[in-house]
CSV table of C-alpha atoms in Angstrom, one decimal:
chain,number,residue,atom,x,y,z
W,1,UNK,CA,10.7,32.6,8.4
W,2,UNK,CA,8.8,35.9,8.2
W,3,UNK,CA,6.3,36.3,5.5
W,4,UNK,CA,7.6,38.6,2.8
W,5,UNK,CA,6.2,42.1,3.2
W,6,UNK,CA,4.1,41.1,6.3
W,7,UNK,CA,6.7,40.4,8.9
W,8,UNK,CA,4.8,37.4,10.4
W,9,UNK,CA,5.8,33.8,10.5
W,10,UNK,CA,3.4,31.0,9.5
W,11,UNK,CA,2.0,30.5,13.0
W,12,UNK,CA,1.4,34.2,13.3
W,13,UNK,CA,-0.4,34.2,10.0
W,14,UNK,CA,-2.6,31.4,11.1
W,15,UNK,CA,-3.5,33.2,14.3
W,16,UNK,CA,-4.1,36.5,12.5
W,17,UNK,CA,-6.4,34.9,10.0
W,18,UNK,CA,-8.3,32.9,12.7
W,19,UNK,CA,-9.1,36.1,14.6
W,20,UNK,CA,-10.2,38.0,11.5
W,21,UNK,CA,-7.0,39.9,10.4
W,22,UNK,CA,-6.2,39.3,6.7
W,23,UNK,CA,-3.8,42.1,5.9
W,24,UNK,CA,-4.4,45.3,4.1
W,25,UNK,CA,-6.7,45.1,1.1
W,26,UNK,CA,-8.0,41.6,2.1
W,27,UNK,CA,-11.7,40.9,2.1
W,28,UNK,CA,-13.8,40.6,5.3
W,29,UNK,CA,-14.4,37.1,6.8
W,30,UNK,CA,-17.3,35.3,5.1
W,31,UNK,CA,-17.4,37.6,2.1
W,32,UNK,CA,-17.9,35.7,-1.1
W,33,UNK,CA,-15.7,36.5,-4.1
W,34,UNK,CA,-17.3,36.6,-7.5
W,35,UNK,CA,-15.8,36.2,-10.9
W,36,UNK,CA,-15.7,39.9,-11.7
W,37,UNK,CA,-13.3,40.2,-14.7
W,38,UNK,CA,-11.8,36.7,-14.1
W,39,UNK,CA,-10.7,34.8,-17.2
W,40,UNK,CA,-9.3,31.3,-16.7
W,41,UNK,CA,-5.7,30.8,-17.9
W,42,UNK,CA,-4.3,27.4,-18.7
W,43,UNK,CA,-0.7,28.4,-19.0
W,44,UNK,CA,1.0,31.4,-17.2
W,45,UNK,CA,3.0,33.9,-19.2
W,46,UNK,CA,5.6,34.0,-16.5
W,47,UNK,CA,6.5,32.1,-13.3
W,48,UNK,CA,3.7,32.0,-10.8
W,49,UNK,CA,4.0,34.5,-7.9
W,50,UNK,CA,1.6,35.4,-5.1
W,51,UNK,CA,1.2,39.1,-4.0
W,52,UNK,CA,0.4,39.3,-0.3
W,53,UNK,CA,-1.9,42.3,-1.1
W,54,UNK,CA,-4.1,39.9,-3.1
W,55,UNK,CA,-4.9,37.5,-0.3
W,56,UNK,CA,-8.6,36.9,0.6
W,57,UNK,CA,-10.1,35.6,3.8
W,58,UNK,CA,-13.5,34.0,3.7
W,59,UNK,CA,-15.6,32.2,1.1
W,60,UNK,CA,-14.8,32.2,-2.6
W,61,UNK,CA,-16.9,31.4,-5.6
W,62,UNK,CA,-15.6,31.4,-9.2
W,63,UNK,CA,-19.2,30.8,-10.4
W,64,UNK,CA,-18.2,28.2,-12.9
W,65,UNK,CA,-20.8,25.9,-14.5
W,66,UNK,CA,-20.5,22.4,-13.1
W,67,UNK,CA,-20.2,19.7,-15.8
W,68,UNK,CA,-23.5,18.0,-16.4
W,69,UNK,CA,-25.4,20.7,-14.5
W,70,UNK,CA,-26.3,18.2,-11.7
W,71,UNK,CA,-29.2,18.6,-9.3
W,72,UNK,CA,-27.9,19.7,-5.9
W,73,UNK,CA,-28.8,16.3,-4.4
W,74,UNK,CA,-27.4,14.3,-7.3
W,75,UNK,CA,-24.9,11.5,-6.6
W,76,UNK,CA,-21.3,11.8,-7.9
W,77,UNK,CA,-20.7,11.0,-11.5
W,78,UNK,CA,-20.3,7.3,-12.4
W,79,UNK,CA,-17.0,5.5,-13.1
W,80,UNK,CA,-16.4,1.8,-13.3
W,81,UNK,CA,-13.5,0.4,-11.2
W,82,UNK,CA,-12.4,-3.2,-12.0
W,83,UNK,CA,-11.8,-6.0,-9.5
W,84,UNK,CA,-8.2,-6.0,-10.7
W,85,UNK,CA,-7.8,-2.4,-9.7
W,86,UNK,CA,-9.2,-3.1,-6.3
W,87,UNK,CA,-6.8,-6.0,-5.8
W,88,UNK,CA,-3.8,-3.9,-7.1
W,89,UNK,CA,-4.5,-1.3,-4.4
W,90,UNK,CA,-4.7,-4.0,-1.7
W,91,UNK,CA,-1.5,-5.8,-2.9
W,92,UNK,CA,0.8,-2.9,-4.0
W,93,UNK,CA,-0.5,-0.2,-1.7
W,94,UNK,CA,-1.2,2.1,-4.7
W,95,UNK,CA,-3.1,2.1,-8.0
W,96,UNK,CA,-3.1,4.3,-11.0
W,97,UNK,CA,-6.6,5.1,-12.5
W,98,UNK,CA,-6.5,6.6,-15.9
W,99,UNK,CA,-8.8,9.1,-17.6
W,100,UNK,CA,-10.8,9.8,-14.4
W,101,UNK,CA,-11.7,13.4,-15.6
W,102,UNK,CA,-13.6,14.0,-18.7
W,103,UNK,CA,-12.4,16.9,-20.9
W,104,UNK,CA,-15.2,19.0,-19.3
W,105,UNK,CA,-14.2,18.1,-15.7
W,106,UNK,CA,-10.5,18.7,-16.5
W,107,UNK,CA,-11.2,22.1,-17.9
W,108,UNK,CA,-13.4,22.9,-14.8
W,109,UNK,CA,-10.6,22.0,-12.5
W,110,UNK,CA,-8.0,24.0,-14.4
W,111,UNK,CA,-10.3,27.0,-14.4
W,112,UNK,CA,-11.0,26.5,-10.7
W,113,UNK,CA,-7.3,26.3,-9.9
W,114,UNK,CA,-6.4,29.4,-12.1
W,115,UNK,CA,-9.1,31.3,-10.2
W,116,UNK,CA,-7.7,30.2,-6.8
W,117,UNK,CA,-4.1,31.2,-7.8
W,118,UNK,CA,-5.3,34.6,-9.1
W,119,UNK,CA,-7.4,35.1,-5.9
W,120,UNK,CA,-5.1,33.5,-3.2
W,121,UNK,CA,-6.6,32.7,0.1
W,122,UNK,CA,-5.0,33.6,3.4
W,123,UNK,CA,-4.8,30.0,4.4
W,124,UNK,CA,-2.3,29.4,1.5
W,125,UNK,CA,0.1,32.0,2.8
W,126,UNK,CA,2.3,29.8,5.1
W,127,UNK,CA,2.8,27.2,2.4
W,128,UNK,CA,3.5,29.8,-0.3
W,129,UNK,CA,6.0,31.6,1.9
W,130,UNK,CA,7.9,28.3,2.5
W,131,UNK,CA,8.7,28.1,-1.3
W,132,UNK,CA,7.9,24.4,-1.3
W,133,UNK,CA,5.2,25.0,-3.8
W,134,UNK,CA,4.2,28.0,-6.0
W,135,UNK,CA,0.7,27.6,-4.5
W,136,UNK,CA,-0.6,25.2,-1.8
W,137,UNK,CA,-3.8,25.4,0.2
W,138,UNK,CA,-5.3,22.8,2.5
W,139,UNK,CA,-9.1,22.2,2.8
W,140,UNK,CA,-9.8,24.3,-0.3
W,141,UNK,CA,-13.2,22.6,-0.5
W,142,UNK,CA,-14.3,24.5,2.6
W,143,UNK,CA,-13.6,28.0,1.2
W,144,UNK,CA,-14.0,27.7,-2.6
W,145,UNK,CA,-17.3,26.4,-3.8
W,146,UNK,CA,-15.9,25.1,-7.1
W,147,UNK,CA,-13.7,22.6,-5.3
W,148,UNK,CA,-16.6,21.6,-3.0
W,149,UNK,CA,-18.7,20.9,-6.1
W,150,UNK,CA,-15.9,18.8,-7.6
W,151,UNK,CA,-16.0,16.7,-4.4
W,152,UNK,CA,-19.8,16.4,-4.6
W,153,UNK,CA,-20.4,15.7,-8.3
W,154,UNK,CA,-17.2,14.5,-10.1
W,155,UNK,CA,-16.3,10.8,-10.3
W,156,UNK,CA,-13.9,11.1,-7.4
W,157,UNK,CA,-16.2,9.8,-4.7
W,158,UNK,CA,-17.5,7.0,-6.9
W,159,UNK,CA,-14.0,5.7,-7.5
W,160,UNK,CA,-12.9,5.9,-3.9
W,161,UNK,CA,-16.0,4.1,-2.7
W,162,UNK,CA,-15.3,1.2,-5.0
W,163,UNK,CA,-11.6,1.0,-4.2
W,164,UNK,CA,-12.4,1.2,-0.5
W,165,UNK,CA,-15.3,-1.3,-0.8
W,166,UNK,CA,-17.5,0.9,1.3
W,167,UNK,CA,-21.0,2.4,1.0
W,168,UNK,CA,-20.0,5.8,2.5
W,169,UNK,CA,-17.2,8.2,1.8
W,170,UNK,CA,-16.5,11.5,3.6
W,171,UNK,CA,-13.8,14.2,3.1
W,172,UNK,CA,-11.2,14.3,5.8
W,173,UNK,CA,-8.9,16.8,4.1
W,174,UNK,CA,-7.8,18.0,0.7
W,175,UNK,CA,-4.8,19.9,-0.6
W,176,UNK,CA,-4.4,22.0,-3.7
W,177,UNK,CA,-0.8,21.8,-4.9
W,178,UNK,CA,0.7,23.7,-7.7
W,179,UNK,CA,4.4,23.1,-8.8
W,180,UNK,CA,6.3,21.2,-6.1
W,181,UNK,CA,9.6,23.1,-6.4
W,182,UNK,CA,11.7,21.1,-4.0
W,183,UNK,CA,9.8,17.8,-4.2
W,184,UNK,CA,9.4,15.5,-1.2
W,185,UNK,CA,11.8,12.7,-0.4
W,186,UNK,CA,10.7,9.3,0.8
W,187,UNK,CA,7.9,9.9,3.3
W,188,UNK,CA,4.6,8.7,4.7
W,189,UNK,CA,1.6,11.0,4.7
W,190,UNK,CA,0.7,12.0,8.3
W,191,UNK,CA,-1.6,15.0,7.7
W,192,UNK,CA,-4.6,12.9,6.9
W,193,UNK,CA,-7.0,14.5,9.4
W,194,UNK,CA,-8.5,12.9,12.5
W,195,UNK,CA,-8.9,9.4,10.9
W,196,UNK,CA,-6.8,6.3,11.2
W,197,UNK,CA,-4.7,4.8,8.4
W,198,UNK,CA,-7.0,1.8,8.3
W,199,UNK,CA,-10.2,3.8,7.8
W,200,UNK,CA,-8.9,6.1,5.0
W,201,UNK,CA,-7.5,6.3,1.5
W,202,UNK,CA,-5.3,9.0,-0.1
W,203,UNK,CA,-6.0,10.4,-3.5
W,204,UNK,CA,-4.1,12.6,-6.1
W,205,UNK,CA,-5.8,14.0,-9.2
W,206,UNK,CA,-3.5,15.7,-11.7
W,207,UNK,CA,-4.5,18.4,-14.2
W,208,UNK,CA,-1.3,18.2,-16.2
W,209,UNK,CA,0.9,15.6,-17.8
W,210,UNK,CA,4.0,14.4,-15.9
W,211,UNK,CA,7.2,16.1,-17.2
W,212,UNK,CA,9.7,13.9,-19.0
W,213,UNK,CA,12.6,14.3,-16.5
W,214,UNK,CA,11.0,14.9,-13.1
W,215,UNK,CA,7.7,15.1,-11.2
W,216,UNK,CA,6.9,11.3,-11.4
W,217,UNK,CA,5.4,9.9,-8.1
W,218,UNK,CA,7.5,6.9,-7.0
W,219,UNK,CA,6.1,4.3,-4.5
W,220,UNK,CA,7.8,1.6,-2.5
W,221,UNK,CA,5.7,-1.4,-3.5
W,222,UNK,CA,4.0,-3.3,-0.6
W,223,UNK,CA,5.4,-0.8,1.9
W,224,UNK,CA,1.9,-0.2,3.4
W,225,UNK,CA,2.6,-3.5,5.2
W,226,UNK,CA,5.7,-2.2,7.0
W,227,UNK,CA,6.0,-2.6,10.7
W,228,UNK,CA,8.7,0.0,11.5
W,229,UNK,CA,7.3,3.4,10.6
W,230,UNK,CA,5.3,5.1,13.3
W,231,UNK,CA,1.8,6.5,12.5
W,232,UNK,CA,2.9,10.1,13.0
W,233,UNK,CA,6.3,9.9,11.2
W,234,UNK,CA,6.8,11.7,7.9
W,235,UNK,CA,10.3,11.3,6.4
W,236,UNK,CA,11.8,7.8,6.4
W,237,UNK,CA,15.2,6.2,5.9
W,238,UNK,CA,14.8,3.2,3.5
W,239,UNK,CA,17.7,1.4,5.2
W,240,UNK,CA,16.0,1.3,8.6
W,241,UNK,CA,13.7,-1.3,10.1
W,242,UNK,CA,12.0,-3.6,7.7
W,243,UNK,CA,11.9,-1.1,4.8
W,244,UNK,CA,14.8,-2.9,3.0
W,245,UNK,CA,12.4,-5.8,2.5
W,246,UNK,CA,10.3,-3.6,0.2
W,247,UNK,CA,12.9,-3.0,-2.6
W,248,UNK,CA,10.7,-2.8,-5.6
W,249,UNK,CA,9.9,0.7,-6.9
W,250,UNK,CA,6.7,1.7,-8.8
W,251,UNK,CA,7.1,4.9,-10.8
W,252,UNK,CA,4.0,6.4,-12.3
W,253,UNK,CA,3.8,9.1,-15.0
W,254,UNK,CA,0.1,10.2,-14.8
W,255,UNK,CA,-1.3,12.3,-17.6
W,256,UNK,CA,-3.8,15.1,-17.2
W,257,UNK,CA,-7.1,13.7,-15.8
W,258,UNK,CA,-5.5,10.7,-14.2
W,259,UNK,CA,-5.7,9.7,-10.5
W,260,UNK,CA,-3.5,7.9,-8.0
W,261,UNK,CA,-5.0,6.2,-4.9
W,262,UNK,CA,-2.9,4.8,-2.2
W,263,UNK,CA,-2.9,3.4,1.4
W,264,UNK,CA,-1.9,6.2,3.8
W,265,UNK,CA,1.0,4.0,5.1
W,266,UNK,CA,2.5,3.6,1.6
W,267,UNK,CA,6.0,5.1,1.4
W,268,UNK,CA,6.6,7.4,-1.6
W,269,UNK,CA,8.4,10.4,-3.0
W,270,UNK,CA,8.2,12.9,-5.8
W,271,UNK,CA,11.2,14.8,-7.2
W,272,UNK,CA,10.9,18.5,-8.2
W,273,UNK,CA,12.9,20.1,-11.1
W,274,UNK,CA,16.7,20.0,-10.6
W,275,UNK,CA,16.9,23.8,-10.3
W,276,UNK,CA,13.8,23.8,-8.0
W,277,UNK,CA,11.9,26.1,-10.3
W,278,UNK,CA,9.0,25.1,-12.6
W,279,UNK,CA,9.3,28.4,-14.5
W,280,UNK,CA,6.3,28.9,-16.7
W,281,UNK,CA,5.2,25.3,-16.6
W,282,UNK,CA,2.4,24.0,-14.4
W,283,UNK,CA,1.9,20.9,-12.3
W,284,UNK,CA,-1.6,21.3,-10.7
W,285,UNK,CA,-2.9,18.6,-8.4
W,286,UNK,CA,-5.7,18.2,-6.0
W,287,UNK,CA,-4.9,15.6,-3.4
W,288,UNK,CA,-6.3,14.6,-0.1
W,289,UNK,CA,-7.7,11.9,2.3
W,290,UNK,CA,-11.1,10.4,2.5
W,291,UNK,CA,-12.9,8.6,5.4
W,292,UNK,CA,-14.2,5.1,4.5
W,293,UNK,CA,-17.5,4.0,6.0
W,294,UNK,CA,-18.2,4.5,9.7
W,295,UNK,CA,-15.0,5.6,11.3
W,296,UNK,CA,-14.1,7.0,14.7
W,297,UNK,CA,-12.5,10.4,15.4
W,298,UNK,CA,-8.9,10.0,16.5
W,299,UNK,CA,-7.7,13.6,16.5
W,300,UNK,CA,-7.3,14.3,20.2
W,301,UNK,CA,-3.7,15.3,21.1
W,302,UNK,CA,-2.6,15.5,17.5
W,303,UNK,CA,-1.3,18.6,15.6
W,304,UNK,CA,-3.6,18.4,12.6
W,305,UNK,CA,-3.7,21.3,10.2
W,306,UNK,CA,-6.8,19.8,8.6
W,307,UNK,CA,-8.8,19.8,11.8
W,308,UNK,CA,-9.2,23.4,12.7
W,309,UNK,CA,-13.0,23.8,12.8
W,310,UNK,CA,-15.1,24.4,15.9
W,311,UNK,CA,-16.3,21.1,17.4
W,312,UNK,CA,-16.3,19.0,20.5
W,313,UNK,CA,-15.3,15.6,19.0
W,314,UNK,CA,-13.6,13.1,21.4
W,315,UNK,CA,-11.6,10.1,20.4
W,316,UNK,CA,-14.0,7.3,19.5
W,317,UNK,CA,-16.9,9.6,18.4
W,318,UNK,CA,-18.3,8.9,15.0
W,319,UNK,CA,-16.6,11.0,12.4
W,320,UNK,CA,-19.4,12.8,10.7
W,321,UNK,CA,-21.0,16.2,10.1
W,322,UNK,CA,-20.3,19.2,7.9
W,323,UNK,CA,-16.6,19.5,8.9
W,324,UNK,CA,-16.1,16.1,7.3
W,325,UNK,CA,-18.8,16.2,4.6
W,326,UNK,CA,-20.2,13.1,3.0
W,327,UNK,CA,-19.6,12.8,-0.7
W,328,UNK,CA,-20.8,9.2,-1.3
W,329,UNK,CA,-23.5,8.0,-2.0
W,330,UNK,CA,-24.3,11.7,-2.3
W,331,UNK,CA,-23.6,14.9,-0.5
W,332,UNK,CA,-26.0,16.0,2.3
W,333,UNK,CA,-28.0,19.2,1.9
W,334,UNK,CA,-27.5,20.4,5.5
W,335,UNK,CA,-23.8,19.9,5.2
W,336,UNK,CA,-23.7,21.8,2.0
W,337,UNK,CA,-25.6,24.7,3.6
W,338,UNK,CA,-23.2,24.7,6.6
W,339,UNK,CA,-20.2,25.1,4.1
W,340,UNK,CA,-22.0,27.8,2.2
W,341,UNK,CA,-22.7,29.7,5.5
W,342,UNK,CA,-19.0,29.6,6.3
W,343,UNK,CA,-19.3,27.1,9.2
W,344,UNK,CA,-16.6,24.7,7.9
W,345,UNK,CA,-13.5,27.0,7.7
W,346,UNK,CA,-10.8,27.3,10.3
W,347,UNK,CA,-11.6,28.9,13.6
W,348,UNK,CA,-9.7,30.5,16.5
W,349,UNK,CA,-10.8,27.6,18.6
W,350,UNK,CA,-9.3,25.2,16.1
W,351,UNK,CA,-6.1,27.1,15.9
W,352,UNK,CA,-5.7,27.2,19.7
W,353,UNK,CA,-6.4,23.4,19.7
W,354,UNK,CA,-3.6,22.9,17.1
W,355,UNK,CA,-1.1,25.0,19.0
W,356,UNK,CA,-1.9,23.3,22.3
W,357,UNK,CA,-1.2,19.9,20.6
W,358,UNK,CA,2.1,21.2,19.1
W,359,UNK,CA,3.7,22.0,22.4
């Protein structure tokens, strides 16, 4: 469908942004966006809407103080994961980690998200136009410094390294999601970036409590062991293949600051509100996929919306570098500088690669 007020479909929006067109009133590529008169809001006065005149294109910086004021080369914040939690993830395909975010980190993420909604990025436009979410943006770490610093210094990487039993963690992709209006029926995540299911983990950190009557993530227990769902498939029919063997459902009701971690092949769903409208309520989540240890690039020939940077990776090459930044045991100074210089955002080359793989 055409974007409201612009007359361009999602693919056209992607191409336009890649070549530098961001619409009337948008900022130039690479221009940082300061706080100006920004004041964080934790609850909207009315339903969230995004005005296409407000879209930005380039780097953004809310200039928020990072909890703990860490040194740039500091490791991520500590967090102890138990052996039982590791075994739960291996067995069930998903684990619920409570109280991951301290009050300071929770407020930081809420303010970062409020800023992002109030200063929408061009790369959010296709998802917002679809109506699936009130706001949704992939690889927000690459354009908004606040989310990059969350990846570098929060407990996120520490938790994922322990659960993945690895000594190195890199970001494959992230996804900022606000208010899933229509929900997502039973599915497998396939936009994990150029990494295999066996070398990655999925994560989901919520900034809000789960509502009483909807919005609870539900997983098909043990379903990461299924043999019938292809690696590129998204929506599934629970009556097909060996999926009927996995009949036990695990419903989670995470509270603000909690985290879910799961195997990329785990089948799951989330139901939106019955009227497909969150109104003035908020459900803010940062999700994504991380690379565990030394893993090969497997993106050739795949239509990956998370792999739109300029590179010459071939299948089998070591997945590393600023486009897939290390966050454990610590971030890397040269990779941080590359992001700050705008070298990690989507490119025309990457968009053309995506389109070539789509048809």
